[in-house]
Each structure stands twice: as C-alpha cells, then as structure tokens.
XYZ file of C-alpha atoms in Angstrom:
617
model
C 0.000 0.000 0.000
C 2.296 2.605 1.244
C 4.957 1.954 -2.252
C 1.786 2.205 -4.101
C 0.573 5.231 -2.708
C 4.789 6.616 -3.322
C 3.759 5.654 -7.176
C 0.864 7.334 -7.388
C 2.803 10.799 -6.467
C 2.147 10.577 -2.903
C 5.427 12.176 -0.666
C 7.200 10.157 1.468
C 7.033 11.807 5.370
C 3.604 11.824 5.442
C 1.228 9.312 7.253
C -0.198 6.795 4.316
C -2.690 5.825 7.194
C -4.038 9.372 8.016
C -5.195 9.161 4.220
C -7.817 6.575 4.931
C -9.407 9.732 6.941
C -7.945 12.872 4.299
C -8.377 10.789 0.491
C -10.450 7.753 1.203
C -11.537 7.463 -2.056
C -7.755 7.415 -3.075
C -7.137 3.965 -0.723
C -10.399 2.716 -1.648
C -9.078 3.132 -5.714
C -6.366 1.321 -4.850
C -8.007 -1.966 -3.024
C -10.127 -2.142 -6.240
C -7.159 -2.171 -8.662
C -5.792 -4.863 -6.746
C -8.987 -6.699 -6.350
C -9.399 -6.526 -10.253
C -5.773 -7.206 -11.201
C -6.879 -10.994 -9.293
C -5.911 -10.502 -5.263
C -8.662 -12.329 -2.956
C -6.984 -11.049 0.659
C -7.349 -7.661 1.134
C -4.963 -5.761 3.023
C -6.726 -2.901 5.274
C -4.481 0.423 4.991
C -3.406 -0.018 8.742
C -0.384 -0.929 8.464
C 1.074 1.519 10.782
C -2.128 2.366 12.291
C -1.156 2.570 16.065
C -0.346 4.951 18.549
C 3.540 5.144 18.471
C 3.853 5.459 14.934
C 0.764 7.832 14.236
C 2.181 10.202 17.348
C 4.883 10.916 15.047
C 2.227 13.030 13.074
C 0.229 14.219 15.840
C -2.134 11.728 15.369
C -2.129 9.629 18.619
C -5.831 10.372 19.503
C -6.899 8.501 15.782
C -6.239 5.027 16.270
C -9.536 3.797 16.444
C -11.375 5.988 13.337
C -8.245 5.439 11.437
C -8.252 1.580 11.677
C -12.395 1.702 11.408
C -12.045 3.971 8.178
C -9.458 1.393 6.800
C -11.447 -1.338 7.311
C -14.812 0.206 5.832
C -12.630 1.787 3.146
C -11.471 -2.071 1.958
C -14.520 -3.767 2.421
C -16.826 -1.346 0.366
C -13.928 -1.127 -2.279
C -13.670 -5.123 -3.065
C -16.412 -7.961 -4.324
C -17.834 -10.178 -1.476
C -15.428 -13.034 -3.154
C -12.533 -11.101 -1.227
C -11.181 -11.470 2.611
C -10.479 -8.347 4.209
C -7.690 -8.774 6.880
C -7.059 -5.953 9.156
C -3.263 -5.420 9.020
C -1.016 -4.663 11.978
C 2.901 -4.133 11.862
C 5.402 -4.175 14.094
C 5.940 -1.480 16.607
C 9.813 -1.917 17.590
C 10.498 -3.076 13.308
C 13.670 -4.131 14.567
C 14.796 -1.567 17.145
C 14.334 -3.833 20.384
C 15.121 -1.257 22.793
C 13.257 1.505 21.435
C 9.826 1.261 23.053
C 9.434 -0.250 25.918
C 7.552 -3.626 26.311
C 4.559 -2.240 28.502
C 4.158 0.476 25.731
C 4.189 -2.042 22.575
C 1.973 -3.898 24.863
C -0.309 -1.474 25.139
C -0.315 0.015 21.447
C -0.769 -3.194 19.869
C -3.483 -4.235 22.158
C -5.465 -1.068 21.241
C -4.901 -1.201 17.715
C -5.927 -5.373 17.966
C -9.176 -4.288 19.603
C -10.402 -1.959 17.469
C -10.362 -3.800 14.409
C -11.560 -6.684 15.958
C -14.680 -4.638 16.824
C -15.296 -4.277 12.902
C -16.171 -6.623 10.095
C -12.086 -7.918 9.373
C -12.089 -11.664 8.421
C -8.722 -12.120 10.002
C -5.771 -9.856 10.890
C -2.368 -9.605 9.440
C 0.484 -9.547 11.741
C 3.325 -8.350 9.567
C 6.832 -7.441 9.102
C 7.534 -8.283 12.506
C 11.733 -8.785 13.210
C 11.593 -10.516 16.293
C 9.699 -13.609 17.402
C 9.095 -11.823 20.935
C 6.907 -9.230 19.787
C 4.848 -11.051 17.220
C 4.229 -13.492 20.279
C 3.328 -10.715 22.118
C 0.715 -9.489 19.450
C -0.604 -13.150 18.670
C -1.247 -13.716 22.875
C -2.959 -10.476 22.917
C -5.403 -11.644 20.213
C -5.602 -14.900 21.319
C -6.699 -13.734 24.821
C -9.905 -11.981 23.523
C -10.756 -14.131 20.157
C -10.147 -16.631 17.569
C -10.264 -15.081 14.510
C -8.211 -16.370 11.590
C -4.389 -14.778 12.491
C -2.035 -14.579 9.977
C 2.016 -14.323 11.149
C 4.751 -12.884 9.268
C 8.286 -12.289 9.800
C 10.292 -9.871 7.853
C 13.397 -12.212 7.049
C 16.922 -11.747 4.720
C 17.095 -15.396 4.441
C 19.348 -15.924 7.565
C 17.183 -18.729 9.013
C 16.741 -16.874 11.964
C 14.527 -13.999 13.568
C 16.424 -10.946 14.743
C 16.118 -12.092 18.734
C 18.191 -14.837 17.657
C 15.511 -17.564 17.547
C 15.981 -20.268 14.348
C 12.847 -20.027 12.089
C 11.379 -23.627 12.779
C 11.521 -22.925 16.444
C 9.782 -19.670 15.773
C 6.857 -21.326 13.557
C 6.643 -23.926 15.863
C 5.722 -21.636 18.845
C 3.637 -19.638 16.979
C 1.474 -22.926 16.204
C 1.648 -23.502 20.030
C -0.104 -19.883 20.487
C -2.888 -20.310 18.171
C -1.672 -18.782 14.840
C -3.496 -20.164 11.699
C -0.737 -19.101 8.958
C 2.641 -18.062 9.209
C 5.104 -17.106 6.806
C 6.933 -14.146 5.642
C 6.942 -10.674 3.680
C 9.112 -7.505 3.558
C 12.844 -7.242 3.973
C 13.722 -9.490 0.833
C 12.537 -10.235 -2.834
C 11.205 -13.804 -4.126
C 14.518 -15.192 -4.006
C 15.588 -14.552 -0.577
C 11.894 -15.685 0.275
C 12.665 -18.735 -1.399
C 15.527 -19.545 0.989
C 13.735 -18.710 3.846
C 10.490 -21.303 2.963
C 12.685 -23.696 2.356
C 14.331 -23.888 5.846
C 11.051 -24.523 7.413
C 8.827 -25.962 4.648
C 9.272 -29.731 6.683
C 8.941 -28.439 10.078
C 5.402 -29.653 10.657
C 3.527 -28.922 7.531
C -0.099 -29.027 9.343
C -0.139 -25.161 8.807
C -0.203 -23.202 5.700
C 2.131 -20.654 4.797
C 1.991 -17.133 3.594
C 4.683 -15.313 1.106
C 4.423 -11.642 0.413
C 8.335 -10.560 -1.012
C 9.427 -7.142 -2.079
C 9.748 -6.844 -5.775
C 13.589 -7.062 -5.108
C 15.741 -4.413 -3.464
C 14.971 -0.953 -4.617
C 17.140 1.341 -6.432
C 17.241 5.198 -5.835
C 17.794 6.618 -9.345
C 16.984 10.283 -10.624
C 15.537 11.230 -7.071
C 13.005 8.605 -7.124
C 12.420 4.724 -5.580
C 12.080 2.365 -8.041
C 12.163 -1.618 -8.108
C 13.402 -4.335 -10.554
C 11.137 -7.442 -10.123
C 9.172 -7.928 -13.037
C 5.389 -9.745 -12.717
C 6.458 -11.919 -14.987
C 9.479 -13.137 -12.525
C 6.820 -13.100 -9.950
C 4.748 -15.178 -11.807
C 8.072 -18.066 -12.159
C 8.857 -17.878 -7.952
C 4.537 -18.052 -7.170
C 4.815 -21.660 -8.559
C 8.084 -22.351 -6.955
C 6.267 -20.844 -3.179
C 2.994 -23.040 -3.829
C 5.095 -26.041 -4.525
C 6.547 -25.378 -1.067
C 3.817 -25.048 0.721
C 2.662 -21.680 0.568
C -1.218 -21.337 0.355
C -1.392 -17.597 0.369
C 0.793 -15.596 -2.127
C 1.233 -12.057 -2.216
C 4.053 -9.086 -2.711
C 4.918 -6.520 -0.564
C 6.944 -3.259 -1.073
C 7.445 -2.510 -4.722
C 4.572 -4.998 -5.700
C 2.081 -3.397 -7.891
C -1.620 -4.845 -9.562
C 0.224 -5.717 -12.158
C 2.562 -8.175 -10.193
C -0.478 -9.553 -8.434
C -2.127 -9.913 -11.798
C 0.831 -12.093 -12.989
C 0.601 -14.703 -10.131
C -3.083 -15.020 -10.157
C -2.811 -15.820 -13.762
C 0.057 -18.366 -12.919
C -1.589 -19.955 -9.904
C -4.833 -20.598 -11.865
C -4.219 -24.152 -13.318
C -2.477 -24.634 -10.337
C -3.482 -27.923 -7.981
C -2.159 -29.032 -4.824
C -0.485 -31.907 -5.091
C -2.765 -35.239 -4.571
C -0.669 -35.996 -0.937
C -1.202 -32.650 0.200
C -4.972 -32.948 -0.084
C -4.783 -36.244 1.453
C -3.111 -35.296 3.818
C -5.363 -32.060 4.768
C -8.078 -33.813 4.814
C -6.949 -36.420 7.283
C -5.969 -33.321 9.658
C -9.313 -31.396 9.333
C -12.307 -33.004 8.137
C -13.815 -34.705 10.849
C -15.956 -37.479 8.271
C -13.600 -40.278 8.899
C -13.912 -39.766 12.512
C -17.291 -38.652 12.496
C -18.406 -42.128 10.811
C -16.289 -44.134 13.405
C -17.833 -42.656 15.906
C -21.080 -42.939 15.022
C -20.464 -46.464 13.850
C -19.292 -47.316 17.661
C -22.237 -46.123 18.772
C -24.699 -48.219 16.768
C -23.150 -50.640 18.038
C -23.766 -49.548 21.564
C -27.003 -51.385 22.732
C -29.596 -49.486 23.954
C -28.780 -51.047 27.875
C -25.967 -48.850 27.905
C -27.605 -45.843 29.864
C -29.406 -48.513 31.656
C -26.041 -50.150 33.084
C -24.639 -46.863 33.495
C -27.708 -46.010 35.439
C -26.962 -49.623 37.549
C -23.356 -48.821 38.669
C -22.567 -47.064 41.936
C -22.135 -43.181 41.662
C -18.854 -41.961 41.905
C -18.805 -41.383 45.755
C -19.948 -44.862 46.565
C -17.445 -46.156 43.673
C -14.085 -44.045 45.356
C -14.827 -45.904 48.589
C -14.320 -49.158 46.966
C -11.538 -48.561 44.904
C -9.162 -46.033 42.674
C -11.077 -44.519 40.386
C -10.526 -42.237 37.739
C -12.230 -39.094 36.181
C -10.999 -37.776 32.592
C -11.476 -34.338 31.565
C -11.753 -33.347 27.989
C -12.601 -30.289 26.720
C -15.951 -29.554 24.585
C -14.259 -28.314 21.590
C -14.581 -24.367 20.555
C -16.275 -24.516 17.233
C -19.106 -27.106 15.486
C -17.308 -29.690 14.852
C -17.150 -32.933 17.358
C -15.320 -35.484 15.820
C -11.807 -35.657 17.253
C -13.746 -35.063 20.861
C -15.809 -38.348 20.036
C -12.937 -40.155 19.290
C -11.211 -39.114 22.533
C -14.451 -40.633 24.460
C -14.815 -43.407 22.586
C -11.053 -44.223 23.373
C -10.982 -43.463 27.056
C -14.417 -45.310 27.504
C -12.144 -48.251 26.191
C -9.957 -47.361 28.720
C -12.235 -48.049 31.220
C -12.359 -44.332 32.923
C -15.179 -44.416 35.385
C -16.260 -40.854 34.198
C -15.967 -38.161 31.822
C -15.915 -34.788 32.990
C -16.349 -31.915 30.846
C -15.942 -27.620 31.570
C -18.055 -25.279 31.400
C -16.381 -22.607 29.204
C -13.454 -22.696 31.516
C -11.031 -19.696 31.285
C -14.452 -17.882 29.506
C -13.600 -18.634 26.777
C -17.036 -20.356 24.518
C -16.978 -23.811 23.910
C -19.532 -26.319 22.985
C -22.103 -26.896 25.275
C -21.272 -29.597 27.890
C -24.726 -30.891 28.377
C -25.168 -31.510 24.903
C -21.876 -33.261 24.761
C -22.421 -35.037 27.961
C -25.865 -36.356 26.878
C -23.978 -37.839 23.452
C -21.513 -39.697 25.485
C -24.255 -41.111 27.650
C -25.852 -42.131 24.422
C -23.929 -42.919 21.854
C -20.341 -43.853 23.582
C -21.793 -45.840 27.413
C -19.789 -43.482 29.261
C -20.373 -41.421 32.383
C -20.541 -37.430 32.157
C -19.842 -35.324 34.948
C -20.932 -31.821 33.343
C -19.336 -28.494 35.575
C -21.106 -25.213 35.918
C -20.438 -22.373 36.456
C -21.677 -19.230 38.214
C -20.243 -17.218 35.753
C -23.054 -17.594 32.400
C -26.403 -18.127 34.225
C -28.762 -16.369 36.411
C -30.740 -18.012 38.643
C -33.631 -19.012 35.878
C -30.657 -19.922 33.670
C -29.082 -22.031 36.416
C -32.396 -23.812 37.638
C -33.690 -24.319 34.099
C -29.811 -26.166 33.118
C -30.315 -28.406 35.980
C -33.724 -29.826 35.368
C -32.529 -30.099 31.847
C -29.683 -32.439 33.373
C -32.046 -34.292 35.363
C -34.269 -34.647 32.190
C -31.569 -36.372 30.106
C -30.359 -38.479 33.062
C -27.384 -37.141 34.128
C -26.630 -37.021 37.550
C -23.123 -36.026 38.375
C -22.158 -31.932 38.194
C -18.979 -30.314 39.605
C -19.796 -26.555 40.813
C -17.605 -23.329 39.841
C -17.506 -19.767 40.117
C -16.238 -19.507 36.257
C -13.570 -17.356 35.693
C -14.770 -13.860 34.631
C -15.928 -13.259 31.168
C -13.465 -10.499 30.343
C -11.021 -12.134 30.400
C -12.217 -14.615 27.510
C -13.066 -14.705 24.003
C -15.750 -12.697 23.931
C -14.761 -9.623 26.844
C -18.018 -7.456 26.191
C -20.053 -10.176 27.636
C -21.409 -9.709 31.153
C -20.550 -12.005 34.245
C -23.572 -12.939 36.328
C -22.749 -14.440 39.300
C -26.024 -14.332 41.095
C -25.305 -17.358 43.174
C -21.992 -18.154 44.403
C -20.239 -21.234 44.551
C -21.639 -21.942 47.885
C -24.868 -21.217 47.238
C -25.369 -22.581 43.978
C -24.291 -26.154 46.072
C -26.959 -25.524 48.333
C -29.381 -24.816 46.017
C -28.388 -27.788 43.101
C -28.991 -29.993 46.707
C -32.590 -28.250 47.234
C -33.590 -30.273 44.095
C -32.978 -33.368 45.624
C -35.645 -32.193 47.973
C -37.683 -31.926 45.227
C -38.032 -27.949 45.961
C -37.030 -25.025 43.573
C -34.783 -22.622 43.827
C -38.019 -20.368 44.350
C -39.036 -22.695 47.203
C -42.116 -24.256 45.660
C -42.837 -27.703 45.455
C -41.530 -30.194 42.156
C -43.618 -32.691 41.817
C -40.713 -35.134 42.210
C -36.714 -35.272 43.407
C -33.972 -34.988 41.546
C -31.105 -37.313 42.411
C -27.474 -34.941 42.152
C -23.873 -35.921 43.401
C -22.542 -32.250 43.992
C -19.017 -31.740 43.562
C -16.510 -28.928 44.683
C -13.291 -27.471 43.119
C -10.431 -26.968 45.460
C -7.027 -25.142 44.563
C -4.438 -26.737 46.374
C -1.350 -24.478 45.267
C -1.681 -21.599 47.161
C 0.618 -20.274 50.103
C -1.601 -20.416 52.686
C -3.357 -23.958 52.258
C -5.440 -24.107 55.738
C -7.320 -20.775 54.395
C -8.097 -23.051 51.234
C -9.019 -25.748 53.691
C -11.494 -23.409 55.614
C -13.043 -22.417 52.467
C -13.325 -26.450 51.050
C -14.922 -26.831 54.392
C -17.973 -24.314 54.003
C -18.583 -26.355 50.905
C -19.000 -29.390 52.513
C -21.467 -27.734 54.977
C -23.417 -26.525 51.631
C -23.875 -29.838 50.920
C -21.135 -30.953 48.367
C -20.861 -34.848 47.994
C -17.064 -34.710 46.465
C -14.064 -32.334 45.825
C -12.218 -32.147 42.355
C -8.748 -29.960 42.888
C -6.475 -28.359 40.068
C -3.581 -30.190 39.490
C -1.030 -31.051 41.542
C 2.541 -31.121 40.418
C 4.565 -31.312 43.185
C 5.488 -34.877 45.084
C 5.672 -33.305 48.386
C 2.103 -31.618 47.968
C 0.316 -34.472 47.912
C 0.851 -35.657 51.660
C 0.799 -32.450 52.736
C -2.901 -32.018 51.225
C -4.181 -34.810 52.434
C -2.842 -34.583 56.127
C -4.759 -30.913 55.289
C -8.466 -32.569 54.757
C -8.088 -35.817 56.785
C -10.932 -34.254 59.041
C -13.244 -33.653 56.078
C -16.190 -36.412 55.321
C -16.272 -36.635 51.245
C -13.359 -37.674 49.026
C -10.959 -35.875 47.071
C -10.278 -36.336 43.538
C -6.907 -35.344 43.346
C -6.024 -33.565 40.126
C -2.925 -34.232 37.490
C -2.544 -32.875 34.089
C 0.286 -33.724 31.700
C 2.101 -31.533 30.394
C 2.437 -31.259 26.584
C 5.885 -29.120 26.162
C 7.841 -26.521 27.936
C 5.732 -23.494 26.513
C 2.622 -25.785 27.728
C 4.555 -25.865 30.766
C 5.288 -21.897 31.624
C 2.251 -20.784 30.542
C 0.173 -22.904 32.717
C 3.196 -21.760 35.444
C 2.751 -18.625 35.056
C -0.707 -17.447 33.000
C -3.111 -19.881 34.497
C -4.437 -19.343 38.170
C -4.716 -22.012 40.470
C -1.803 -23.626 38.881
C 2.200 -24.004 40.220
C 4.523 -26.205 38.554
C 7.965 -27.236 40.302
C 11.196 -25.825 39.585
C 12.436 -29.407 38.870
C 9.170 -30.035 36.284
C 9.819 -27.055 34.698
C 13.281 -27.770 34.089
C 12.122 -30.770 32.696
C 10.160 -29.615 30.145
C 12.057 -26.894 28.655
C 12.497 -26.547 25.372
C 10.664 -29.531 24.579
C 7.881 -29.781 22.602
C 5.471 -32.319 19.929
C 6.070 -35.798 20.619
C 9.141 -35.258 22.681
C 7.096 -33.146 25.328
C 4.174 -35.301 25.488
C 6.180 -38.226 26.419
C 8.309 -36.061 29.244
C 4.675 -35.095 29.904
C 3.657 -38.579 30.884
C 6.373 -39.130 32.589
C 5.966 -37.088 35.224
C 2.434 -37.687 35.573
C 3.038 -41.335 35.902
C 5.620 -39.796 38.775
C 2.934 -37.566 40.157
C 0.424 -40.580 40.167
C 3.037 -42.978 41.929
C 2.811 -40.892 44.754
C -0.595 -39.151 44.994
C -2.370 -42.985 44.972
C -1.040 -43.755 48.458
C -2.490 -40.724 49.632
C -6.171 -40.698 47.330
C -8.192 -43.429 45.894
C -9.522 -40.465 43.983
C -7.611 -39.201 40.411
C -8.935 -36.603 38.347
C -6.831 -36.444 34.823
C -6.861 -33.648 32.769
C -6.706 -33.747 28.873
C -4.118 -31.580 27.205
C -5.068 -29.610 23.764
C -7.923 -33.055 23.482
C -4.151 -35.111 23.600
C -6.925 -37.681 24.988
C -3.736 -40.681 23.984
C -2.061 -39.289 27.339
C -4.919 -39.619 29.356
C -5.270 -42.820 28.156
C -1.748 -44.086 29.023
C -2.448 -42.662 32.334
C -5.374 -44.351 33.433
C -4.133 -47.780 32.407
C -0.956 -47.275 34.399
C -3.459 -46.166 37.326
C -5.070 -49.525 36.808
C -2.311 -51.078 36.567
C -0.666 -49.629 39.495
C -3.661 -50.394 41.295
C -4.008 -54.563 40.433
C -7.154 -54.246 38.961
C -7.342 -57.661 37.498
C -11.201 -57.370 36.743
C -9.904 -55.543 33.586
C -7.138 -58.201 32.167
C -5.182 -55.511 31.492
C -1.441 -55.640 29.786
C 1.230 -54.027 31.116
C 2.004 -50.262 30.170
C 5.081 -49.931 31.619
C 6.364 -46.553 33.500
C-alpha cells in the first residue's frame, strides 16, 4: 500500500494511514485495482495504524477511526469473493530497545481491539523482526478471540529472527499460540523468500504458509524509488512458493496490480499436489472420525444408559476402589469429531467418568450438556458436566439443571467460572447471582424436590454435587477453611487443580483428613515446555515445580508429550497412596495421554477385573 501510494505521487514523510481519513476514495481506488488485477486477501491500509507510529504526526488520539475507516474503506472497495484482513505491523520493526515492552503492549493491544470490533475476516500480523513481539501481538489476540491470524516475519534469508531464535523454532511456537498461517513478507525479494520457505517448509507442515516478497531491493535513481522485479518473474517464484507449501501468495513493497495480476494468472491451473490434499483432509475433516464414531455407537445397545444407570455413583465407587475421572474439553467450534474419538477411546480405557468444563477460562466452547448427553448415548460413558456461576442467572441455572435431570445425568462439579473479560468474547457480562456456595446448596434443594423459588416439584432430583479446590496456594489451611464451608453446603465430592509437586500431595491430604467426602486429586500432563510456563505462570490455580519445569524446557510435539507422561506417571506414583480419587486432565484433546495414564493407574492399582497388559512406567 504505502509503495503504491509513493507511485501514485504521494510524498514520502507523510502518514499513508491518516489518508484513509484525508483521500479515502484514493485507498479505496487502490483496493479495487488490486482486487481486479486478481488478489482475494485484502490488506486494510493499517499498516502503521497505532499509537507510536501515528504520534509521530500528531495523530495519537486517531487510532480507532483510522483503523475503522481502513477497514470500511477495503470492504466497500472489493467484491464479497474477497477477505479483508485488518493489518497490523510491528511497533519496535527491529529496534528492540526503542519502546518499551509495557508500551508495545499497550499500542498493539489497542490497535488489535479496534479492528476486531469491525467486520475484518482475520488480521495480518506483519513485518515483525523478532519472534518476541509477534508473540506478544498473537497472545494479545488470542486472549480476547479466535479469529483467523495470519504471522509474518520480515526475514533476509538468515534462518533466523532478529532475537536470535531459528525459524522452525519460531513457527513452531507460533502454532503452540494459536496462529493459523505463518510465513513471511518484507525485507527481501522472491529469491531470498525462497531460501527462507525452504528452511522450514518440513517443520510440521499441518499449517499453511503465507509469502508476500518485495519486488527485489529498490534502487534510488533520478531522485526517485524504483524496483526491478518484473510480474512476470513473480509469476516463475509463485509456482516455486505453492510447490513449497505456501497457500497464500502475495508481494509486498514494490509490488504493484500488475505483479499480483501475474501470479493469479500463474496460480490458476495450479493444484495441490494429490498428498497434500490427502493429507489435509486427514488433519481437518472430521468425516472419517465422524463415521467411526457414530459407527461405535450403533453398536452400543440401547442397555448402555441402563447399566450406566446400575453402577454405583462416583462417591460410593471411590470408597471401593481407585477410580478415575478424565477431563476433555468440549471443543470451541461445530465440529465434534476428534472429541468423540477421545471418548470413545478413554471409555475403552475403562475411565469411570468423563468430565467436561463449562467454558473454563471464559472462553465459549460447545455446550457440555449436549456433549455429555452424546456420550451417555452414543459412547456408554459417564458425564460429569461443571457449571459455572459465571453464564447463568438463577432461571438460567435452575432451568440447566432440570434439563440435566431430564436427560439423566446425575453427576455436576460446581464453579464460580472465571470472569468473562477475560475470555473470548470480553463485552459479555458475568452474572454471578449465586456463588459457589450457594449454587451447592441450592443444586442440593432439588434433591428435595423444591425449587430454587421454594415451591414444590412434583418429584426429586437425584445430584452428586461436587466442589473445586485449589491446592497451590501459600496459605493452604485458608483453602481448607473455604473447602470446608462447601462441605457444609452440601457438596458430595471435591475435584482440585492439578497437583505437580510430590511433596504436595501428603501435605494435602494430612490438610483434609478431618473432612467427610473424598478428594479427587487432580494431574494434568504436560504437553511441552511453553505448555509448561504458561500454565506456570498465565493460568491461576496452577504451580509447577522448579524441577518439572526444568524438565520440560524446550521440549515440545512428541518429545514433550512423552516427558509429559512421565511425570504424571511420577505424580500418580505418589498421589495414589495418599487418594483413591484421580482426576486427569486432557491436554489440547491429547486424549492418547490420558489414556496411558489411566491404564498405568489400573495397573498400578491390580485391577485384574480388567485383564489388562502391562504399560510400563
């Protein structure tokens, strides 16, 4: 955009952004020549739409109509055919030291929220230098939403990003943080592009890339910019980037319609290669897994909610022996497949129920009482549906638990919720009209058969009430104190966050000896060392060792899940002298950990009934 503008007799040392406000019909000209020339991914004209760099016009106080402006500016100037991606560049480009990190922080946050607040398909993180700041940008978004998110480094080719991180590591934690398609732009032509792709075109290959290179290095002749790279060139190194990977193809600085024109004309008869597709559609479409599913559970006689029905709750069942509760996560758009699978496999497993949040960290996810009545149905298999204070009022709340008792389902854990603003969608409003107490007491009133409005039901519903307990903080008799009053609200059983230290377990249950209902002691493997410190130190409730931590760094994929079982198997070793009770926690739907877990629990525990094989530790 901004070399465009510098073509079309625009000066350089003004703000290209303020234009969207002083010549919109001037930026919206030039999103249609693009759009004609062939582009489908429309750039917004915010490149450098954010505090720092518009305060170097005087324009700090018009970040927000700037970026809206851009936005309506590209979306009324292109077909409905075309994405419009709000774009956001680097703050530092480079300079580490030249803003501090609380200011980028706060810059790019600002500038992320208000386009997020307008009708962008996705956003464009772009020519960013170092890996730390386009982490920083990608958490931020990630935090409130999940919106497409491109990520782009500006890159000569040296295989690494100017903090001195090697590319594949950089991609690789980028995946980790939720980005949907990384690649590059800026900085370098095709070729140096080229050398760059190539470095990291085998590091996973489950995301797509993105090219945008300069048409080559510019040339200052007669007083004026000017650069080399013809479209036809561009046309040669799109094939060469597709073949590689790339799924979106661009240009940057120098590029004009007619070099976009060029590679939509070259890309045209292009196909991805036969393996590729395969391979895709093993990765995303959930039919395979979908029909497997759904296969398994035809197969399911109709006695299955009967049996489950006939076996002892979970309270009676803890007194008799270990017995383990799986968490998986309801998954955060439509499609259940892989979260079938994961109950389907841990039902084989022999878990003794599944236990599902209820939009835990606020962010939305599928609802669990849907999902819990499937698995009921469909896979044999026990839910244990939370809920939390957080979404419902006190209709909502009452209404959700006759709807449970309705379908059958007897077993709920009870939560405050973390606050919504802190989710995916921060607008929304926290309720909280009972607390966790109450909403105990009053879940229990329907076993009297009363409402929460005190009349009479005309018959008694049949809940096993169960309370969350954080462990990990300093003061742990306070936390005991507080457990207590639950118990006196009625609770039946206690679920805690995991537990990853081998001292804490002895120490927690010397702690609640006194108390009448038993604990569920939590464990969660870890999945790599980023899983690691940001459930250290971004997730409340949650400590992890020095020692663990240690562990886990730097590891990641296969190599961190294993470490990650490791140490659970560790964890478990210890916490099953002390509790008969083990809540698991799934990982990122990882449900194969969980798996290995609760056989070695059963194996650890001699539970011939099973004829289990050995797992090993």
């Amino acid at each position: 955009m901004g070399t465009y503008l510098y073509q079309m007799g625009f000066p350089v040392g003004i703000s290209y952004e303020e234009l969207n406000l002083l010549q919109p019909e001037k930026i919206a000209e030039v999103h249609r020549r693009y759009y004609e020339a062939g582009a489908r991914l429309i750039e917004t004209n915010t490149f450098s739409a954010n505090r720092e760099k518009l305060s170097k016009y005087g324009l700090e106080n018009e970040v927000e109509a700037i970026n809206r402006a851009g936005v309506e500016l590209a979306r009324n100037a292109v077909g409905s055919d075309a994405y419009v991606v709000g774009a956001i560049g680097s703050i530092r480009a480079g300079r580490r030291k030249n803003v501090r990190t609380s200011k980028v922080k706060e810059d790019l946050r600002q500038q992320i929220e208000v386009l997020l607040d307008t009708q962008v398909d996705g956003l464009l993180l772009e020519s960013f230098y170092d890996l730390e700041e386009l982490l920083l940008a990608l958490k931020l978004i990630r935090k409130v939403s999940s919106i497409p998110v491109i990520c782009q480094f500006a890159t000569e080719g040296t295989g690494m990003t100017h903090d001195g991180i090697p590319l594949e590591e950089a991609f690789d934690k980028l995946k980790q943080h939720g980005a949907d398609v990384i690649g590059f732009n800026c900085r370098s032509g095709p070729n140096g592009l080229l050398r760059s792709l190539e470095k990291v075109a085998d590091v996973d290959g489950t995301l797509p890339f993105s090219v945008f290179p300069n048409a080559g290095i510019p040339d200052y002749v007669d007083g004026r910019y000017s650069y080399a790279a013809t479209p036809e060139y561009f046309a040669e190194t799109a094939l060469k980037f597709a073949q590689l990977g790339a799924r979106i193809i661009g240009g940057c600085c120098g590029t004009t319609p007619e070099h976009i024109g060029a590679i939509a004309g070259r890309l045209q008869s292009y196909s991805v290669p036969l393996e590729d597709v395969k391979r895709l559609r093993r990765e995303q479409a959930p039919g395979p897994v979908v029909s497997e599913v759904k296969a398994s559970a035809a197969a399911i006689p109709s006695a299955a909610e009967e049996s489950l029905a006939e076996e002892p709750n979970l309270v009676e069942l803890v007194k008799q022996r270990h017995t383990v509760i799986v968490e998986l996560d309801p998954p955060t758009d439509l499609d259940i497949g892989r979260f079938m699978e994961g109950a389907k496999a841990l039902k084989e497993a022999h878990v003794d129920a599944l236990t599902m949040a209820d939009n835990s960290l606020a962010v939305t996810r599928m609802s669990n009482l849907a999902l819990g009545s499937l698995i009921r149905e469909r896979v044999g298999i026990r839910p244990l549906i939370h809920i939390a204070c957080r979404d419902r009022n006190m209709i909502g709340t009452q209404s959700h638990m006759m709807g449970l008792h309705a379908l059958g389902i007897d077993h709920v854990l009870a939560v405050t919720g973390d606050p919504a603003k802190f989710g995916d969608l921060p607008g929304s409003s926290s309720v909280y009209d009972l607390t966790s107490f109450e909403i105990i007491r009053m879940i229990k009133q329907l076993n009297e058969g009363i409402a929460f409005s005190g009349k009479q039901l005309k018959e008694k519903a049949n809940f096993i009430v169960g309370a969350a307990f954080n462990p990990n903080v300093k003061y742990l008799d306070k936390a005991v104190q507080r457990l207590e009053r639950k118990v006196e609200a009625g609770a039946d059983y206690i679920m805690t966050q995991p537990v990853y230290g081998l001292e804490q377990f002895a120490k927690i249950r010397e702690a609640t000896k006194h108390l009448s209902i038993p604990i569920f002691i939590g464990i969660m493997p870890l999945a790599s060392g980023n899983n690691a410190e940001y459930l250290h130190n971004e997730v409340p409730g949650i400590q992890l060792s020095d020692e663990v931590r240690q562990r886990m760094k730097g590891l990641s994929g296969a190599e961190g899940r294993a470490m990650g079982v490791q140490i659970a198997k560790e964890l478990l070793d210890e916490a099953m002298k002390h509790f008969n009770g083990i809540y698991l926690m799934t990982p990122f739907l990882s449900y194969g950990m969980t798996v290995k877990l609760t056989q070695y629990v059963w194996e650890k525990s001699n539970r011939r009934d099973l004829h289990l094989s050995p797992v090993g530790k």
